[in-house]
mmCIF file of C-alpha atoms in Angstrom:
data_model
loop_
_atom_site.group_PDB
_atom_site.id
_atom_site.type_symbol
_atom_site.label_atom_id
_atom_site.label_comp_id
_atom_site.label_asym_id
_atom_site.label_seq_id
_atom_site.Cartn_x
_atom_site.Cartn_y
_atom_site.Cartn_z
ATOM 1 C CA MET H 16 54.477 -6.337 41.954
ATOM 2 C CA ILE H 17 51.284 -4.293 41.756
ATOM 3 C CA ALA H 18 52.242 -3.091 38.286
ATOM 4 C CA ARG H 19 52.770 -6.712 37.074
ATOM 5 C CA SER H 20 49.326 -7.802 38.353
ATOM 6 C CA MET H 21 47.462 -4.952 36.592
ATOM 7 C CA PRO H 22 47.312 -6.609 33.136
ATOM 8 C CA ARG H 23 45.742 -9.733 34.699
ATOM 9 C CA PHE H 24 43.182 -7.564 36.473
ATOM 10 C CA LEU H 25 42.307 -5.754 33.235
ATOM 11 C CA HIS H 26 41.986 -9.069 31.377
ATOM 12 C CA ALA H 27 39.619 -10.306 34.067
ATOM 13 C CA LEU H 28 37.529 -7.138 33.790
ATOM 14 C CA ALA H 29 37.362 -7.496 30.001
ATOM 15 C CA ALA H 30 36.265 -11.131 30.331
ATOM 16 C CA MET H 31 33.533 -10.178 32.790
ATOM 17 C CA ALA H 32 32.338 -7.392 30.494
ATOM 18 C CA ALA H 33 32.205 -9.800 27.546
ATOM 19 C CA LEU H 34 30.226 -12.283 29.614
ATOM 20 C CA LEU H 35 27.767 -9.612 30.690
ATOM 21 C CA PHE H 36 27.391 -8.482 27.053
ATOM 22 C CA VAL H 37 26.636 -12.015 25.848
ATOM 23 C CA THR H 38 24.177 -12.555 28.702
ATOM 24 C CA GLY H 39 22.436 -9.254 27.872
ATOM 25 C CA ALA H 40 22.301 -10.078 24.189
ATOM 26 C CA SER H 41 20.744 -13.480 24.823
ATOM 27 C CA ALA H 42 18.192 -11.879 27.159
ATOM 28 C CA GLN H 43 17.294 -9.507 24.296
ATOM 29 C CA GLU H 44 17.141 -12.094 21.515
ATOM 30 C CA VAL H 45 17.163 -10.639 17.997
ATOM 31 C CA LYS H 46 14.113 -11.700 15.998
ATOM 32 C CA HIS H 47 13.430 -11.342 12.282
ATOM 33 C CA TYR H 48 9.980 -10.705 10.798
ATOM 34 C CA ARG H 49 8.739 -10.916 7.211
ATOM 35 C CA PHE H 50 7.226 -7.844 5.525
ATOM 36 C CA ALA H 51 5.652 -8.753 2.168
ATOM 37 C CA TYR H 52 4.387 -6.726 -0.791
ATOM 38 C CA ASP H 53 3.710 -7.318 -4.472
ATOM 39 C CA GLN H 54 5.577 -4.363 -5.986
ATOM 40 C CA PRO H 55 9.324 -4.070 -6.689
ATOM 41 C CA ARG H 56 11.739 -1.918 -4.728
ATOM 42 C CA ASN H 57 11.656 1.820 -5.569
ATOM 43 C CA THR H 58 7.898 2.000 -5.108
ATOM 44 C CA GLY H 59 5.634 3.381 -2.398
ATOM 45 C CA TYR H 60 5.505 -0.075 -0.861
ATOM 46 C CA SER H 61 9.275 -0.259 -0.419
ATOM 47 C CA ILE H 62 9.275 3.248 1.058
ATOM 48 C CA ALA H 63 6.763 1.976 3.620
ATOM 49 C CA GLY H 64 8.927 -1.079 4.305
ATOM 50 C CA ASP H 65 12.045 1.036 4.818
ATOM 51 C CA LEU H 66 10.335 3.545 7.128
ATOM 52 C CA PHE H 67 8.880 0.738 9.227
ATOM 53 C CA ALA H 68 12.067 -1.341 9.353
ATOM 54 C CA ASP H 69 14.328 1.570 10.290
ATOM 55 C CA LYS H 70 12.068 2.893 13.065
ATOM 56 C CA LEU H 71 11.360 -0.548 14.533
ATOM 57 C CA LYS H 72 15.062 -1.392 14.608
ATOM 58 C CA GLU H 73 15.781 1.920 16.343
ATOM 59 C CA LEU H 74 13.016 1.593 18.950
ATOM 60 C CA SER H 75 13.770 -2.050 19.733
ATOM 61 C CA LYS H 76 17.532 -1.388 19.906
ATOM 62 C CA GLY H 77 18.115 -3.897 17.135
ATOM 63 C CA THR H 78 16.065 -6.743 18.612
ATOM 64 C CA MET H 79 13.200 -6.550 16.058
ATOM 65 C CA ILE H 80 14.427 -6.757 12.463
ATOM 66 C CA ILE H 81 12.233 -6.502 9.371
ATOM 67 C CA ASP H 82 13.162 -8.601 6.314
ATOM 68 C CA GLN H 83 11.396 -7.264 3.226
ATOM 69 C CA TYR H 84 10.019 -9.544 0.502
ATOM 70 C CA PRO H 85 9.152 -7.333 -2.506
ATOM 71 C CA GLY H 86 7.922 -8.274 -5.971
ATOM 72 C CA ALA H 87 5.299 -10.825 -4.858
ATOM 73 C CA GLN H 88 8.029 -13.228 -3.671
ATOM 74 C CA LEU H 89 5.608 -14.602 -1.088
ATOM 75 C CA GLY H 90 2.537 -14.446 -3.346
ATOM 76 C CA GLN H 91 0.063 -12.045 -4.923
ATOM 77 C CA GLU H 92 -1.864 -9.774 -2.551
ATOM 78 C CA PRO H 93 -4.954 -11.984 -1.993
ATOM 79 C CA GLN H 94 -2.690 -14.942 -1.151
ATOM 80 C CA VAL H 95 -0.480 -12.827 1.133
ATOM 81 C CA LEU H 96 -3.561 -11.672 3.046
ATOM 82 C CA GLN H 97 -4.441 -15.291 3.752
ATOM 83 C CA LEU H 98 -0.873 -16.012 4.870
ATOM 84 C CA VAL H 99 -0.958 -13.041 7.250
ATOM 85 C CA LYS H 100 -4.308 -14.240 8.623
ATOM 86 C CA ALA H 101 -2.780 -17.685 9.204
ATOM 87 C CA GLY H 102 0.267 -16.163 10.920
ATOM 88 C CA ASP H 103 2.688 -17.471 8.254
ATOM 89 C CA ILE H 104 3.717 -13.890 7.340
ATOM 90 C CA GLU H 105 4.039 -11.287 10.085
ATOM 91 C CA PHE H 106 3.580 -8.001 8.185
ATOM 92 C CA ALA H 107 2.334 -6.940 4.759
ATOM 93 C CA ILE H 108 1.249 -3.846 2.876
ATOM 94 C CA ILE H 109 -1.757 -4.557 0.671
ATOM 95 C CA SER H 110 -3.939 -2.386 -1.562
ATOM 96 C CA SER H 111 -7.256 -1.492 0.046
ATOM 97 C CA ALA H 112 -8.929 -2.873 -3.091
ATOM 98 C CA ASN H 113 -7.437 -6.341 -2.593
ATOM 99 C CA THR H 114 -8.243 -6.057 1.113
ATOM 100 C CA ALA H 115 -11.861 -6.178 -0.050
ATOM 101 C CA THR H 116 -11.318 -9.895 -0.778
ATOM 102 C CA ILE H 117 -11.394 -10.519 2.994
ATOM 103 C CA SER H 118 -13.366 -7.446 4.109
ATOM 104 C CA PRO H 119 -15.691 -6.217 1.324
ATOM 105 C CA GLN H 120 -16.322 -2.866 3.026
ATOM 106 C CA ALA H 121 -12.676 -1.955 2.346
ATOM 107 C CA GLY H 122 -13.897 -1.288 -1.201
ATOM 108 C CA VAL H 123 -14.942 2.146 0.057
ATOM 109 C CA MET H 124 -11.314 3.278 -0.353
ATOM 110 C CA SER H 125 -11.624 2.511 -4.084
ATOM 111 C CA LEU H 126 -14.613 4.778 -4.673
ATOM 112 C CA HIS H 127 -13.937 6.811 -7.786
ATOM 113 C CA PHE H 128 -13.183 10.488 -7.165
ATOM 114 C CA LEU H 129 -13.623 10.034 -3.397
ATOM 115 C CA PHE H 130 -10.487 12.137 -2.933
ATOM 116 C CA ARG H 131 -10.321 15.611 -4.452
ATOM 117 C CA ASP H 132 -6.567 15.841 -5.054
ATOM 118 C CA GLU H 133 -3.106 14.840 -3.837
ATOM 119 C CA ASN H 134 -3.286 16.859 -0.604
ATOM 120 C CA HIS H 135 -6.657 15.327 0.219
ATOM 121 C CA VAL H 136 -5.186 11.829 -0.144
ATOM 122 C CA ILE H 137 -2.208 12.674 2.094
ATOM 123 C CA LYS H 138 -4.396 14.301 4.754
ATOM 124 C CA GLY H 139 -7.012 11.559 4.592
ATOM 125 C CA LEU H 140 -4.533 8.712 5.067
ATOM 126 C CA ALA H 141 -2.842 10.506 7.992
ATOM 127 C CA ASP H 142 -6.115 11.401 9.742
ATOM 128 C CA PRO H 143 -6.397 9.517 13.078
ATOM 129 C CA ARG H 144 -10.203 9.262 12.764
ATOM 130 C CA VAL H 145 -9.913 7.605 9.355
ATOM 131 C CA PHE H 146 -7.235 5.229 10.684
ATOM 132 C CA GLU H 147 -9.377 4.227 13.692
ATOM 133 C CA ALA H 148 -12.397 3.665 11.442
ATOM 134 C CA LEU H 149 -10.337 1.449 9.110
ATOM 135 C CA LYS H 150 -8.852 -0.457 12.062
ATOM 136 C CA THR H 151 -12.296 -1.033 13.557
ATOM 137 C CA MET H 152 -13.685 -2.140 10.185
ATOM 138 C CA ILE H 153 -11.010 -4.852 9.836
ATOM 139 C CA ASP H 154 -11.266 -5.978 13.476
ATOM 140 C CA GLU H 155 -15.055 -6.318 13.245
ATOM 141 C CA THR H 156 -15.338 -7.892 9.783
ATOM 142 C CA THR H 157 -12.465 -10.395 9.620
ATOM 143 C CA GLN H 158 -10.072 -12.309 11.834
ATOM 144 C CA GLY H 159 -6.376 -13.109 12.078
ATOM 145 C CA LEU H 160 -4.891 -9.696 11.340
ATOM 146 C CA HIS H 161 -4.978 -6.006 12.318
ATOM 147 C CA VAL H 162 -4.438 -2.699 10.506
ATOM 148 C CA ILE H 163 -1.476 -0.747 11.880
ATOM 149 C CA ALA H 164 -0.959 1.898 9.161
ATOM 150 C CA THR H 165 -2.195 3.419 5.920
ATOM 151 C CA GLY H 166 -0.148 3.914 2.760
ATOM 152 C CA SER H 167 -0.339 5.125 -0.810
ATOM 153 C CA GLN H 168 0.987 4.640 -4.306
ATOM 154 C CA GLY H 169 -0.444 7.890 -5.592
ATOM 155 C CA VAL H 170 -3.580 7.854 -7.728
ATOM 156 C CA ARG H 171 -4.614 5.530 -10.546
ATOM 157 C CA HIS H 172 -4.703 6.305 -14.265
ATOM 158 C CA MET H 173 -5.706 4.305 -17.336
ATOM 159 C CA TYR H 174 -3.091 3.129 -19.827
ATOM 160 C CA SER H 175 -3.431 1.369 -23.160
ATOM 161 C CA LYS H 176 -2.382 1.441 -26.801
ATOM 162 C CA LYS H 177 -4.850 4.262 -27.505
ATOM 163 C CA GLU H 178 -5.482 7.744 -26.194
ATOM 164 C CA ILE H 179 -8.356 8.309 -23.786
ATOM 165 C CA HIS H 180 -9.650 11.871 -23.754
ATOM 166 C CA ASN H 181 -13.076 11.338 -22.199
ATOM 167 C CA VAL H 182 -15.386 8.635 -20.873
ATOM 168 C CA ALA H 183 -16.733 7.850 -24.356
ATOM 169 C CA ASP H 184 -13.266 6.619 -25.368
ATOM 170 C CA ILE H 185 -13.431 3.587 -23.061
ATOM 171 C CA LYS H 186 -16.889 2.414 -24.135
ATOM 172 C CA GLY H 187 -16.778 -1.306 -24.942
ATOM 173 C CA LEU H 188 -13.114 -1.682 -23.962
ATOM 174 C CA LYS H 189 -11.914 -4.534 -21.732
ATOM 175 C CA ILE H 190 -10.279 -3.055 -18.636
ATOM 176 C CA ARG H 191 -8.300 -5.036 -16.078
ATOM 177 C CA VAL H 192 -9.539 -3.957 -12.656
ATOM 178 C CA GLN H 193 -9.062 -5.030 -9.063
ATOM 179 C CA ALA H 194 -11.743 -7.417 -7.857
ATOM 180 C CA THR H 195 -14.016 -5.165 -5.815
ATOM 181 C CA ALA H 196 -17.718 -4.385 -5.970
ATOM 182 C CA THR H 197 -16.703 -0.749 -6.472
ATOM 183 C CA GLU H 198 -14.734 -1.464 -9.649
ATOM 184 C CA ASP H 199 -17.335 -3.887 -10.982
ATOM 185 C CA THR H 200 -19.948 -1.147 -10.674
ATOM 186 C CA MET H 201 -18.015 1.912 -11.821
ATOM 187 C CA PHE H 202 -16.311 0.735 -15.003
ATOM 188 C CA PRO H 203 -19.486 -0.761 -16.502
ATOM 189 C CA ALA H 204 -21.186 2.547 -15.609
ATOM 190 C CA TYR H 205 -18.606 4.197 -17.881
ATOM 191 C CA GLY H 206 -19.486 1.659 -20.595
ATOM 192 C CA ALA H 207 -16.401 -0.564 -20.248
ATOM 193 C CA GLN H 208 -16.078 -4.310 -19.585
ATOM 194 C CA THR H 209 -14.228 -5.383 -16.434
ATOM 195 C CA VAL H 210 -11.681 -8.216 -16.360
ATOM 196 C CA HIS H 211 -10.170 -9.622 -13.146
ATOM 197 C CA MET H 212 -6.657 -11.085 -13.016
ATOM 198 C CA PRO H 213 -3.632 -11.103 -10.709
ATOM 199 C CA PHE H 214 -1.354 -8.082 -11.112
ATOM 200 C CA GLY H 215 1.437 -10.333 -12.361
ATOM 201 C CA SER H 216 -0.643 -11.262 -15.441
ATOM 202 C CA VAL H 217 -1.348 -7.676 -16.553
ATOM 203 C CA TYR H 218 1.729 -7.223 -18.781
ATOM 204 C CA THR H 219 1.073 -10.316 -20.896
ATOM 205 C CA SER H 220 -2.664 -9.603 -21.068
ATOM 206 C CA LEU H 221 -2.031 -6.110 -22.446
ATOM 207 C CA GLN H 222 0.520 -7.535 -24.847
ATOM 208 C CA THR H 223 -1.816 -10.218 -26.227
ATOM 209 C CA GLY H 224 -5.000 -8.155 -26.227
ATOM 210 C CA VAL H 225 -6.773 -10.118 -23.488
ATOM 211 C CA VAL H 226 -7.387 -6.633 -22.081
ATOM 212 C CA ASP H 227 -7.340 -3.268 -23.849
ATOM 213 C CA VAL H 228 -6.688 -1.088 -20.821
ATOM 214 C CA ALA H 229 -5.138 -1.392 -17.369
ATOM 215 C CA GLU H 230 -5.066 1.181 -14.603
ATOM 216 C CA ASN H 231 -2.582 1.956 -11.870
ATOM 217 C CA SER H 232 -0.290 4.672 -10.563
ATOM 218 C CA ILE H 233 2.445 6.203 -12.708
ATOM 219 C CA ASN H 234 5.385 4.706 -10.840
ATOM 220 C CA VAL H 235 3.828 1.218 -10.860
ATOM 221 C CA TYR H 236 3.315 1.600 -14.627
ATOM 222 C CA LEU H 237 6.994 2.592 -14.959
ATOM 223 C CA VAL H 238 8.769 0.069 -12.728
ATOM 224 C CA ASN H 239 6.738 -2.868 -14.077
ATOM 225 C CA LYS H 240 7.482 -1.745 -17.668
ATOM 226 C CA HIS H 241 3.817 -1.749 -18.661
ATOM 227 C CA TYR H 242 4.646 1.124 -21.036
ATOM 228 C CA GLU H 243 6.272 -1.480 -23.320
ATOM 229 C CA VAL H 244 2.878 -3.006 -24.119
ATOM 230 C CA ALA H 245 0.605 -0.024 -23.350
ATOM 231 C CA PRO H 246 2.550 3.035 -24.527
ATOM 232 C CA VAL H 247 -0.150 5.645 -23.813
ATOM 233 C CA LEU H 248 -0.624 6.869 -20.232
ATOM 234 C CA ASN H 249 -3.916 8.715 -19.773
ATOM 235 C CA ILE H 250 -4.040 10.925 -16.658
ATOM 236 C CA THR H 251 -7.555 10.083 -15.445
ATOM 237 C CA GLU H 252 -6.891 10.303 -11.671
ATOM 238 C CA HIS H 253 -10.069 8.303 -11.167
ATOM 239 C CA GLU H 254 -9.102 6.546 -7.942
ATOM 240 C CA ALA H 255 -6.680 6.875 -5.049
ATOM 241 C CA ASN H 256 -4.187 4.003 -4.919
ATOM 242 C CA ASN H 257 -4.595 3.346 -1.205
ATOM 243 C CA ALA H 258 -2.969 0.621 0.870
ATOM 244 C CA LEU H 259 -3.206 -0.822 4.371
ATOM 245 C CA VAL H 260 -0.382 -2.232 6.493
ATOM 246 C CA PHE H 261 -1.246 -5.397 8.417
ATOM 247 C CA VAL H 262 0.213 -7.354 11.316
ATOM 248 C CA SER H 263 -0.792 -10.965 11.917
ATOM 249 C CA ASP H 264 -2.817 -11.536 15.071
ATOM 250 C CA LYS H 265 -0.600 -14.527 15.863
ATOM 251 C CA LEU H 266 2.450 -12.256 16.126
ATOM 252 C CA TRP H 267 0.513 -9.425 17.796
ATOM 253 C CA GLN H 268 -0.675 -11.663 20.628
ATOM 254 C CA SER H 269 2.891 -12.901 21.213
ATOM 255 C CA LEU H 270 4.345 -9.404 21.697
ATOM 256 C CA SER H 271 4.809 -7.669 25.026
ATOM 257 C CA ALA H 272 3.054 -4.355 25.660
ATOM 258 C CA GLU H 273 6.361 -2.584 25.052
ATOM 259 C CA GLN H 274 6.933 -4.387 21.749
ATOM 260 C CA LYS H 275 3.387 -3.593 20.601
ATOM 261 C CA GLY H 276 4.142 0.056 21.332
ATOM 262 C CA TRP H 277 7.296 -0.098 19.204
ATOM 263 C CA VAL H 278 5.445 -1.742 16.310
ATOM 264 C CA GLN H 279 2.625 0.818 16.353
ATOM 265 C CA THR H 280 4.992 3.785 16.656
ATOM 266 C CA ALA H 281 7.042 2.451 13.733
ATOM 267 C CA ALA H 282 3.854 1.914 11.713
ATOM 268 C CA ASN H 283 2.781 5.505 12.437
ATOM 269 C CA GLU H 284 5.877 6.600 10.486
ATOM 270 C CA ILE H 285 4.305 5.076 7.379
ATOM 271 C CA SER H 286 0.950 6.842 7.743
ATOM 272 C CA ALA H 287 2.649 10.168 8.428
ATOM 273 C CA LYS H 288 5.424 10.114 5.811
ATOM 274 C CA GLU H 289 4.921 7.519 3.075
ATOM 275 C CA PRO H 290 1.992 9.041 1.099
ATOM 276 C CA ALA H 291 3.818 12.316 0.376
ATOM 277 C CA LYS H 292 6.951 10.373 -0.640
ATOM 278 C CA ALA H 293 4.810 8.195 -2.922
ATOM 279 C CA PHE H 294 3.515 11.269 -4.744
ATOM 280 C CA ASP H 295 7.112 12.487 -5.142
ATOM 281 C CA LEU H 296 7.843 9.158 -6.838
ATOM 282 C CA GLU H 297 4.850 9.715 -9.136
ATOM 283 C CA ARG H 298 6.210 13.040 -10.354
ATOM 284 C CA ALA H 299 9.690 11.611 -10.876
ATOM 285 C CA ALA H 300 8.232 8.640 -12.775
ATOM 286 C CA ALA H 301 6.239 10.941 -15.081
ATOM 287 C CA GLU H 302 9.412 12.852 -15.969
ATOM 288 C CA LYS H 303 11.279 9.615 -16.746
ATOM 289 C CA LEU H 304 8.436 8.381 -18.952
ATOM 290 C CA LYS H 305 8.322 11.662 -20.903
ATOM 291 C CA LYS H 306 12.071 11.417 -21.588
ATOM 292 C CA MET H 307 11.555 7.833 -22.760
ATOM 293 C CA GLY H 308 8.990 9.019 -25.292
ATOM 294 C CA VAL H 309 5.856 7.613 -23.637
ATOM 295 C CA LYS H 310 2.720 9.464 -24.749
ATOM 296 C CA ILE H 311 1.093 11.108 -21.718
ATOM 297 C CA VAL H 312 -2.438 12.426 -22.228
ATOM 298 C CA ASP H 313 -2.817 15.020 -19.469
ATOM 299 C CA ASN H 314 -5.884 16.828 -20.768
ATOM 300 C CA VAL H 315 -8.443 14.099 -20.018
ATOM 301 C CA ASP H 316 -11.968 15.475 -19.543
ATOM 302 C CA LYS H 317 -12.431 14.317 -15.945
ATOM 303 C CA LYS H 318 -15.847 15.943 -15.757
ATOM 304 C CA SER H 319 -17.130 13.370 -18.262
ATOM 305 C CA PHE H 320 -16.165 10.716 -15.665
ATOM 306 C CA THR H 321 -17.244 12.544 -12.479
ATOM 307 C CA THR H 322 -20.693 13.284 -13.916
ATOM 308 C CA ILE H 323 -21.256 9.511 -13.931
ATOM 309 C CA ALA H 324 -19.237 8.668 -10.800
ATOM 310 C CA ASP H 325 -20.425 11.249 -8.275
ATOM 311 C CA PRO H 326 -23.979 9.882 -7.831
ATOM 312 C CA TYR H 327 -22.439 6.495 -6.959
ATOM 313 C CA LEU H 328 -20.363 7.786 -4.026
ATOM 314 C CA ASP H 329 -23.137 7.746 -1.439
ATOM 315 C CA LYS H 330 -24.992 4.826 -3.013
ATOM 316 C CA LEU H 331 -22.013 2.437 -3.093
ATOM 317 C CA ALA H 332 -20.752 3.378 0.367
ATOM 318 C CA LYS H 333 -24.191 2.680 1.821
ATOM 319 C CA GLU H 334 -24.483 -0.638 -0.023
ATOM 320 C CA LEU H 335 -21.035 -1.728 1.203
ATOM 321 C CA GLY H 336 -22.046 -1.273 4.829
ATOM 322 C CA PRO H 337 -21.917 0.983 7.923
ATOM 323 C CA HIS H 338 -18.132 0.955 8.264
ATOM 324 C CA ALA H 339 -17.751 1.963 4.623
ATOM 325 C CA GLU H 340 -20.306 4.744 4.967
ATOM 326 C CA LYS H 341 -18.552 6.121 8.055
ATOM 327 C CA ILE H 342 -15.130 6.062 6.344
ATOM 328 C CA LYS H 343 -16.535 7.783 3.252
ATOM 329 C CA ASN H 344 -18.106 10.533 5.369
ATOM 330 C CA LEU H 345 -14.902 11.054 7.370
ATOM 331 C CA ILE H 346 -12.795 11.354 4.218
ATOM 332 C CA ARG H 347 -15.217 13.734 2.521
ATOM 333 C CA SER H 348 -15.260 15.972 5.623
ATOM 334 C CA ILE H 349 -11.483 16.545 5.530
ATOM 335 C CA ASN H 350 -10.571 19.960 4.126
#
C-alpha cells in the first residue's frame, strides 16, 4: 500500500517544486535593456558590450539582460546621447569627442598627443581618479545620464588617397573631424580645413572628394571598409580614441541599491579589460590590411605635429573649463 502511494507523493512534491520555481521566477522578473553604439560588431565597442552583458547577467542571476544594438541601429552618437538623456535608451558607449556635444569639457579627452603611448591610454582609462573626474564632469555639466565606465578604440590615424609623412602634407586638405572645439582648433593649426559630418557619411564623402582625409582607429578603418575609398593609412597616432559608457538617469533611479551595484561592477569590467583588448584588435586589423595590400605609412614624422600641438595642451584644457583642466592634469601625471 505504502509502495503504491509513493508515486503520488513524488508527483505532488514535483508539482510543489514547479510552483515554487514559477513563483520565484516571477518575483525575480527578467528585464531587457538596450545598449547602443555606432560601430559594427568585432570592434572595441562590441567588446565593451559583451563584457558588460556577460557580467551583468552573471551578477543578476539572469534577471538583467543586455540587448546590443550595434552599427548605429538606434542612431548616430549625438542622437543616441539625446535618447539616453531622455531615458529612451538605457545604456550606450559613445566617443568622448561626441560627448562634447552635450558636455563641451569632454573635449579634453580629444587633446592631441595627450597620451604618450598605448600603455598610457590603458592606464589612464583604468585610473579611478580619472574615472571619478569624468563622472563628476558629466554629473555637473549635463543632466539625464551618468558615466559608468571608460572605453577605447585604440588611437586615431589619418587616412586618404595620398601619403602623409609630416604635418606639411596635410596643409590645405579637407579633413573630416569630430565636432569638438579641440578638433576645430588643432587641425587648422596644422594648416588643414575641418569638415563636420556624421560618421555614416564618411565613406561617401571620401569617395566623392567632399573630404580629402578622415581619421580614426585602424580597426574602425578596416571594418567600415574605408580603405576602399582611402587606400593609404598614415600612422599619425595624433589622438586617443576614447569612449564613455553611459546609463540613463531614468533607469538608474529605478534600480535598487543592489541592482546599481551589479551595473557598476559590470561596467568596471569594461574600464579594466576593454582598452587592452581594443589595442589587440588594432594590431590584428593592421596585419589584415597589410595582407590586403593597403599602403601603411608607419614612418610619419610625429615631431612635426607635436611641435605644433604641445603648446595647445594646457591652453585648450584651461579654455574648456576646470573639469577639463583637472582631467588633463590627472592623465599627464600617470606614469
